[in-house]
Tab-separated table of C-alpha atoms in Angstrom:
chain	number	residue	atom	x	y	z
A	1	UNK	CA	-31.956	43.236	9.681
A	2	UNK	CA	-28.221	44.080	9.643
A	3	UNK	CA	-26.301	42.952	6.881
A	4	UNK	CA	-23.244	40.399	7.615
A	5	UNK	CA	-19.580	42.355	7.962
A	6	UNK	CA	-17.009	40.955	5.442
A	7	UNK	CA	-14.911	39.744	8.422
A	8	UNK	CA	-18.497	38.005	9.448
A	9	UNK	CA	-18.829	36.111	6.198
A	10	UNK	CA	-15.322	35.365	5.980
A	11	UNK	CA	-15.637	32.993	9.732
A	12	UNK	CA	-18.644	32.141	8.056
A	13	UNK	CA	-17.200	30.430	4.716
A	14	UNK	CA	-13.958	29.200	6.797
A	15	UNK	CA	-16.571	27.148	9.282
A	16	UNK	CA	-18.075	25.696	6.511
A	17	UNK	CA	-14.947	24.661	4.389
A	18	UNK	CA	-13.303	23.311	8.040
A	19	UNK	CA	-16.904	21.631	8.655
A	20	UNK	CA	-16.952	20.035	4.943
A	21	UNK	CA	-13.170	19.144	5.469
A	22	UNK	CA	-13.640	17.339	8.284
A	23	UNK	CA	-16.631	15.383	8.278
A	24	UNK	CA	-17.053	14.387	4.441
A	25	UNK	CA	-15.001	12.409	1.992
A	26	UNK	CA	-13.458	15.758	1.206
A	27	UNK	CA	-10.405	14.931	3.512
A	28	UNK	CA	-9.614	11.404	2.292
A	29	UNK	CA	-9.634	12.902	-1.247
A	30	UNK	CA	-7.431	15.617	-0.218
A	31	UNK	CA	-5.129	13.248	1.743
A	32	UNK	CA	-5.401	11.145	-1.330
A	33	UNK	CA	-3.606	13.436	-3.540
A	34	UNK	CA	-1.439	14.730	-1.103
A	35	UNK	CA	0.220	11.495	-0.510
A	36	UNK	CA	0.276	11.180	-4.782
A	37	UNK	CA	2.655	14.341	-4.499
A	38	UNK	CA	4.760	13.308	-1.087
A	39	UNK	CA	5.168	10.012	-3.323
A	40	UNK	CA	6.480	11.263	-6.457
A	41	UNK	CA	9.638	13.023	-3.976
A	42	UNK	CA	13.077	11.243	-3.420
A	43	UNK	CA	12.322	11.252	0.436
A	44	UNK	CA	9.509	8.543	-0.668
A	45	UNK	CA	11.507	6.736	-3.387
A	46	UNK	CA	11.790	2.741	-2.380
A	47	UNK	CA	15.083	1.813	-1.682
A	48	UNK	CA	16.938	-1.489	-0.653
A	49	UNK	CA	18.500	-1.796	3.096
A	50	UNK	CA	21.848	-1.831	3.175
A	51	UNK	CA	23.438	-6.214	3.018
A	52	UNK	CA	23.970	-6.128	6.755
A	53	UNK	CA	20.985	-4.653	8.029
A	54	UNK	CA	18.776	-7.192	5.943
A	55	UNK	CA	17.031	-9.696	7.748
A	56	UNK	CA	16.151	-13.341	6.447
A	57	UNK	CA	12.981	-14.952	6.984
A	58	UNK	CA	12.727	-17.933	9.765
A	59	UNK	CA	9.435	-18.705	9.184
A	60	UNK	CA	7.466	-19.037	6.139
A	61	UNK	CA	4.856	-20.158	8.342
A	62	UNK	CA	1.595	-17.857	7.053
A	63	UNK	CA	-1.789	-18.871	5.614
A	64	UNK	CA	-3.438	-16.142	3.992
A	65	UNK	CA	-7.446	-16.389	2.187
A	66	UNK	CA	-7.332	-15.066	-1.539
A	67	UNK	CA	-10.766	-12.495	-2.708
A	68	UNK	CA	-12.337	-16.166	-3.365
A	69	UNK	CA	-11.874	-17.619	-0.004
A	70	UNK	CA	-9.115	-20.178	-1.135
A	71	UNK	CA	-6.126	-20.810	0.808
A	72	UNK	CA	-3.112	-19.341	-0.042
A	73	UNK	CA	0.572	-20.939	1.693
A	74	UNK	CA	2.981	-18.236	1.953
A	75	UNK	CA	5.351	-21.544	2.619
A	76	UNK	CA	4.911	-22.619	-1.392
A	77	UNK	CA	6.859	-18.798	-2.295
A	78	UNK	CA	10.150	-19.876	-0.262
A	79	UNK	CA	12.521	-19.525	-3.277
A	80	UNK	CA	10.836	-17.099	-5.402
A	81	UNK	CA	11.000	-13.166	-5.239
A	82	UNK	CA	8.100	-11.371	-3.401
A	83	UNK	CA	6.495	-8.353	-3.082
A	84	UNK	CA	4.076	-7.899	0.203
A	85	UNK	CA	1.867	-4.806	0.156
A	86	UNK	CA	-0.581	-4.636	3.501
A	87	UNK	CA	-3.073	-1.715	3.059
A	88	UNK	CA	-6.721	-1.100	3.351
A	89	UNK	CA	-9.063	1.149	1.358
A	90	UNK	CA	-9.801	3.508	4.286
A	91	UNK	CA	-5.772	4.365	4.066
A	92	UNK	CA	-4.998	7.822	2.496
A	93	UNK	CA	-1.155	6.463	0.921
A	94	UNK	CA	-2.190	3.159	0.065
A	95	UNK	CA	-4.753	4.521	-1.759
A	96	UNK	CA	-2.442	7.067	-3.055
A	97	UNK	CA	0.102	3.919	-4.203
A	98	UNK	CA	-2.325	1.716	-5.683
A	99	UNK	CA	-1.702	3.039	-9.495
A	100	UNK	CA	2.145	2.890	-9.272
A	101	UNK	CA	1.425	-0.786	-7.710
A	102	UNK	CA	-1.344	-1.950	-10.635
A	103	UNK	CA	1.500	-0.414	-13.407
A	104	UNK	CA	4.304	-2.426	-11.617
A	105	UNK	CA	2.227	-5.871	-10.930
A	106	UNK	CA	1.365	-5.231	-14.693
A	107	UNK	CA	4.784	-5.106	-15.690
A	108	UNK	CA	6.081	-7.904	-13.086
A	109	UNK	CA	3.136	-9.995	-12.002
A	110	UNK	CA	4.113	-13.015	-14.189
A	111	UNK	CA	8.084	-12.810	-13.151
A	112	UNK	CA	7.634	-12.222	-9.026
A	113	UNK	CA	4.935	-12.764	-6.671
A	114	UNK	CA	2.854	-10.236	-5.486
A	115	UNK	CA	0.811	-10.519	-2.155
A	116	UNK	CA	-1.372	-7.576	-1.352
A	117	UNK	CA	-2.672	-8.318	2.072
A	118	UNK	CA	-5.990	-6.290	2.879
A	119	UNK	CA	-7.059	-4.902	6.314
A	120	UNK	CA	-10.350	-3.992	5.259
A	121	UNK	CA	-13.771	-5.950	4.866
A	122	UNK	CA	-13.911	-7.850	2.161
A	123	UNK	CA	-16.942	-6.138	0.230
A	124	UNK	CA	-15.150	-2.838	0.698
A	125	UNK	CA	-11.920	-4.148	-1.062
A	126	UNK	CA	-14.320	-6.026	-4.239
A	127	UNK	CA	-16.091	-2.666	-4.371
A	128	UNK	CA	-12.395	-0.474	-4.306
A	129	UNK	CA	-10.751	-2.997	-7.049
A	130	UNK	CA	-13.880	-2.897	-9.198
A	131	UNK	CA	-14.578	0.702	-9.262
A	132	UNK	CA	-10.665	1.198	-9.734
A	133	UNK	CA	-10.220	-1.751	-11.970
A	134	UNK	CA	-7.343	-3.189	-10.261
A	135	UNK	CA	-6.069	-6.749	-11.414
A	136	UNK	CA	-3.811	-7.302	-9.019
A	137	UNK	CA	-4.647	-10.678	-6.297
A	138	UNK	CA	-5.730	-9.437	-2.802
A	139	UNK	CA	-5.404	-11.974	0.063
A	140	UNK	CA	-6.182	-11.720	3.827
A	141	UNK	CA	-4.537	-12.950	6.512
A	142	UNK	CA	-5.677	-15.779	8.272
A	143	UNK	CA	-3.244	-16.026	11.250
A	144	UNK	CA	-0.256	-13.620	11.892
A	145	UNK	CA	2.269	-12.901	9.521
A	146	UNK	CA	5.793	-14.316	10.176
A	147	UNK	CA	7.468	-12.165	12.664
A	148	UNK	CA	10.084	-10.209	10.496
A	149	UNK	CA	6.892	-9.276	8.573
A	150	UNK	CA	5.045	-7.364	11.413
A	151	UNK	CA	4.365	-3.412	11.112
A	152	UNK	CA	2.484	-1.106	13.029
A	153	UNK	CA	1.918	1.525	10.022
A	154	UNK	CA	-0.021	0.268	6.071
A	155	UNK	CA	0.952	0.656	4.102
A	156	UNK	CA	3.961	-1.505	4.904
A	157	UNK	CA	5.674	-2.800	1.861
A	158	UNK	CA	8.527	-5.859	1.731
A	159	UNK	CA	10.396	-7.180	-1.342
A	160	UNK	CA	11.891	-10.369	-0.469
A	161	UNK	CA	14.537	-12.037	-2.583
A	162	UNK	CA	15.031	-15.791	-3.659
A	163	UNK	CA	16.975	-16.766	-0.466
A	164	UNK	CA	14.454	-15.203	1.817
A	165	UNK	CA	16.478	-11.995	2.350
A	166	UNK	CA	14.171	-9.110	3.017
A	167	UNK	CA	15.769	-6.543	0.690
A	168	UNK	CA	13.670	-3.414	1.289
A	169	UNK	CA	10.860	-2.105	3.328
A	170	UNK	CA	8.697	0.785	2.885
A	171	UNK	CA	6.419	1.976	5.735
A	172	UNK	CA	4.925	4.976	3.367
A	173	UNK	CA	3.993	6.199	0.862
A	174	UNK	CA	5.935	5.015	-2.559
A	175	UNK	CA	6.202	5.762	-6.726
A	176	UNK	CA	6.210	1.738	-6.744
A	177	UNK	CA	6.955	1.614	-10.823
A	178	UNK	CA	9.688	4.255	-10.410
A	179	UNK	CA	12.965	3.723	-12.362
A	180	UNK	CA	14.422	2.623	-8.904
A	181	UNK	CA	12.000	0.365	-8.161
A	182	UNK	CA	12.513	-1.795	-11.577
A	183	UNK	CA	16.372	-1.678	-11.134
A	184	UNK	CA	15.829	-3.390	-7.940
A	185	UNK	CA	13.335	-6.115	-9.541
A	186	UNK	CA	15.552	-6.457	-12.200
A	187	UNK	CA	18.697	-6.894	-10.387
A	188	UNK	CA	16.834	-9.648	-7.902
A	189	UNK	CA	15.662	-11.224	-11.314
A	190	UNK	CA	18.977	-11.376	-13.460
């Protein structure tokens, strides 16, 4: 029997790693910390839209379901700051955000309201939060968002102000608890 030819083995060992790449969790996890580096850059670094670009909300019309199947009125947050997050567990960069989200709902959850609205089925998000030990609330949507909330990318993150201004949206990737990030919380707060 012939022996392989190193330029034999080499296709050999580049099948395999394009073969484990692309059919194991060996791509998510790369993508995974791939969008953890593309967040930490300034091109990802949340920012508010400029006063007369921002939009206010018409409608607070939206009834989302909270992890415990109670009903949740986005209509009761009219007047309060909030911070929408829509995402699902089978998303490389919302994955990718989730720490920088936990550190800044740790630091802000009792000041603004946080809404992170899952695309996912429900046991896969109580397995992700567990294993991850998020503490953050998750709610699903039970009919469409109002209509200055819709997106066609997750994650898809809004920060709405007291008088219903949407003040910044992110469809990527973020470093949510970046110094940025609290100056903007902290100016919509003061």
């Amino acid at each position: 029997m012939k022996k392989p030819s190193k330029k034999q083995l080499t296709n050999i060992a580049f099948i395999v790693f394009l073969v484990l790449f692309l059919f194991t969790p060996l791509k998510f996890h790369f993508s995974v910390y791939m969008n953890k580096f593309i967040a930490l850059t300034p091109f990802a670094t949340p920012s508010t839209i400029e006063k007369n670009e921002q939009i206010s909300l018409e409608s607070y019309q939206w009834k989302l379901i909270d992890k415990d199947g109670n009903s949740f009125y986005f209509e009761n947050e009219k007047g309060n700051i909030v911070l929408i997050n829509f995402w699902a567990t089978w998303c490389p960069p919302c994955v990718a955000e989730m720490p920088s989200l936990q550190k800044l709902y740790d630091s802000y959850g009792d000041k603004i309201t946080f809404l992170f609205v899952a695309n996912d089925q429900v046991e896969r998000v109580n397995a992700f939060m567990l294993k991850k030990e998020y503490t953050f609330p998750i709610h699903y949507a039970y009919n469409e968002a109002p209509e200055a909330l819709e997106h066609s990318t997750i994650p898809t993150t809004y920060l709405i102000d007291r008088s219903g201004r949407i003040v910044l949206k992110k469809a990527m990737v973020a470093d949510w608890n970046s110094e940025e990030m609290t100056s903007i919380l902290d100016k919509l707060l003061a």
